[in-house]
Amino acid sequence: MKEVQDHWFRKAKEDGYRARSAYKLLAIDERFRILKRGMRVLDAGAAPGSWTQVASKIVGERGEIVSVDLKPIDPRGLPKNVRLICGDLRQISLADFGGYFDLILSDMAPDTTGVPMADAAISVRLCNALLDLSKEVLKVGGDLAMKVFEGGEYLELLARAKNIFCEAQGYKPTSSRAESVEMFIVCSGYKGRKFDQATTATRVKPPLGPGWKSGG
Ligand SMILES: C[S@@+](CC[C@H](N)C(=O)[O-])C[C@H]1O[C@@H](n2cnc3c(N)ncnc32)[C@H](O)[C@@H]1O
């Protein structure tokens, strides 16, 4: 198993990606074709930035990637179509994002506690926050691909995603470790606000304050 990890790690170095995660997004895109030229994309949980590298190349200079993470992302070497926001995704509003998105990507992961059930519950909460955010910032017809740790509430999350999007399905790229509980839920065709009955109250106050950084 270590050999598989080393393979993706070495390949990322050779290909100039900041992390091996790049191959997960490339695999998702090869399977579902979610990234297109000219798109405006939100990359949630983007540090150190390999998904941003992949997405910014595909959308091209007419597109835009807004990359958000709790940790600062090094802007060096990133193209001009990337905007960086340092902060908690759950606290950012449409105005701060600068408009609606065609696609939301999320490789967001909580700091793991080592207790699988607790980690899965936190991960599902982050995904519910993304579904809530979709209603605020995603264009009708837009897509969402998000990482989740599979656990007790995975099926409920998938059901909620199916309610909000025309299609939603789980997918595990080969570059994701087989023993890892991580899965991706890929959703296409956002139906619009009225289709989500669930209220999850995952958004947290307040909007951008002085502690927020934007750049890139
Ligand atoms: C696996 S890493 C992402 C790797 C990235 N996709 C790449 O390719 O370089 C997960 C990231 O999610 C971020 N994260 C977790 N919770 C977050 C939140 N509430 N808001 C913003 N970022 C968050 C973490 O700080 C971490 O950098």
Tab-separated table of N, CA, C and O in Angstrom, residues 6 9 26 32 53 56-57 93 102 114-115 136-137 148 165 167 175-176 180 194 211 216:
chain	number	residue	atom	x	y	z
A	6	ASP	N	3.419	6.175	-2.533
A	6	ASP	CA	4.655	6.749	-3.067
A	6	ASP	C	4.519	7.045	-4.546
A	6	ASP	O	5.031	8.042	-5.039
A	9	PHE	N	2.582	10.240	-4.946
A	9	PHE	CA	3.391	11.325	-4.391
A	9	PHE	C	4.496	11.711	-5.379
A	9	PHE	O	4.686	12.890	-5.695
A	26	LEU	N	-8.571	14.955	-11.156
A	26	LEU	CA	-8.438	14.575	-12.570
A	26	LEU	C	-9.298	13.339	-12.875
A	26	LEU	O	-9.954	13.267	-13.915
A	32	PHE	N	-16.718	12.303	-14.909
A	32	PHE	CA	-17.989	13.055	-14.912
A	32	PHE	C	-17.981	14.314	-15.780
A	32	PHE	O	-19.026	14.933	-15.966
A	53	GLN	N	-4.776	24.145	-9.097
A	53	GLN	CA	-3.907	24.062	-10.274
A	53	GLN	C	-4.620	23.351	-11.431
A	53	GLN	O	-4.622	23.837	-12.563
A	56	SER	N	-7.836	25.506	-12.608
A	56	SER	CA	-7.536	26.787	-13.277
A	56	SER	C	-7.036	26.541	-14.691
A	56	SER	O	-7.313	27.327	-15.600
A	57	LYS	N	-6.317	25.446	-14.880
A	57	LYS	CA	-5.819	25.128	-16.232
A	57	LYS	C	-6.995	24.785	-17.163
A	57	LYS	O	-7.060	25.238	-18.298
A	93	SER	N	-20.001	34.894	2.446
A	93	SER	CA	-21.297	35.134	1.790
A	93	SER	C	-21.099	35.357	0.290
A	93	SER	O	-19.976	35.517	-0.193
A	102	ASP	N	-20.535	28.194	-11.327
A	102	ASP	CA	-21.037	27.096	-12.166
A	102	ASP	C	-20.788	25.754	-11.484
A	102	ASP	O	-21.479	24.762	-11.764
A	114	GLY	N	-9.169	10.759	15.133
A	114	GLY	CA	-8.742	9.377	15.352
A	114	GLY	C	-9.922	8.479	15.708
A	114	GLY	O	-9.788	7.265	15.753
A	115	VAL	N	-11.082	9.087	15.951
A	115	VAL	CA	-12.293	8.295	16.228
A	115	VAL	C	-13.120	8.317	14.933
A	115	VAL	O	-13.711	9.351	14.598
A	136	GLU	N	-27.059	29.217	-1.936
A	136	GLU	CA	-26.759	30.658	-1.952
A	136	GLU	C	-25.889	31.066	-3.122
A	136	GLU	O	-25.996	32.185	-3.610
A	137	VAL	N	-24.992	30.177	-3.556
A	137	VAL	CA	-23.972	30.650	-4.510
A	137	VAL	C	-23.891	29.857	-5.821
A	137	VAL	O	-23.090	30.201	-6.689
A	148	VAL	N	-16.342	13.263	1.237
A	148	VAL	CA	-16.997	12.938	2.510
A	148	VAL	C	-16.338	11.684	3.083
A	148	VAL	O	-15.882	10.820	2.332
A	165	PHE	N	-30.153	18.093	-6.292
A	165	PHE	CA	-29.580	18.019	-7.642
A	165	PHE	C	-30.331	16.972	-8.464
A	165	PHE	O	-30.916	16.041	-7.911
A	167	GLU	N	-28.982	14.745	-10.297
A	167	GLU	CA	-28.306	13.459	-10.082
A	167	GLU	C	-27.240	13.617	-9.015
A	167	GLU	O	-26.603	14.674	-8.936
A	175	SER	N	-6.844	6.740	-7.162
A	175	SER	CA	-5.726	7.357	-6.425
A	175	SER	C	-6.068	7.585	-4.955
A	175	SER	O	-5.213	7.977	-4.173
A	176	SER	N	-7.325	7.354	-4.576
A	176	SER	CA	-7.700	7.447	-3.163
A	176	SER	C	-7.372	6.100	-2.509
A	176	SER	O	-7.701	5.046	-3.047
A	180	SER	N	-8.890	3.973	2.949
A	180	SER	CA	-9.430	5.235	3.449
A	180	SER	C	-10.950	5.242	3.319
A	180	SER	O	-11.516	4.689	2.371
A	194	LYS	N	-36.020	25.759	-3.990
A	194	LYS	CA	-37.270	25.176	-3.482
A	194	LYS	C	-37.230	23.655	-3.323
A	194	LYS	O	-38.087	23.074	-2.679
A	211	GLY	N	-10.127	39.844	10.179
A	211	GLY	CA	-9.194	38.718	10.192
A	211	GLY	C	-9.093	37.999	8.858
A	211	GLY	O	-8.284	37.106	8.681
A	216	GLY	N	-3.946	36.874	-4.222
A	216	GLY	CA	-3.662	35.930	-5.280
A	216	GLY	C	-3.920	36.503	-6.642
A	216	GLY	O	-4.329	37.612	-6.814
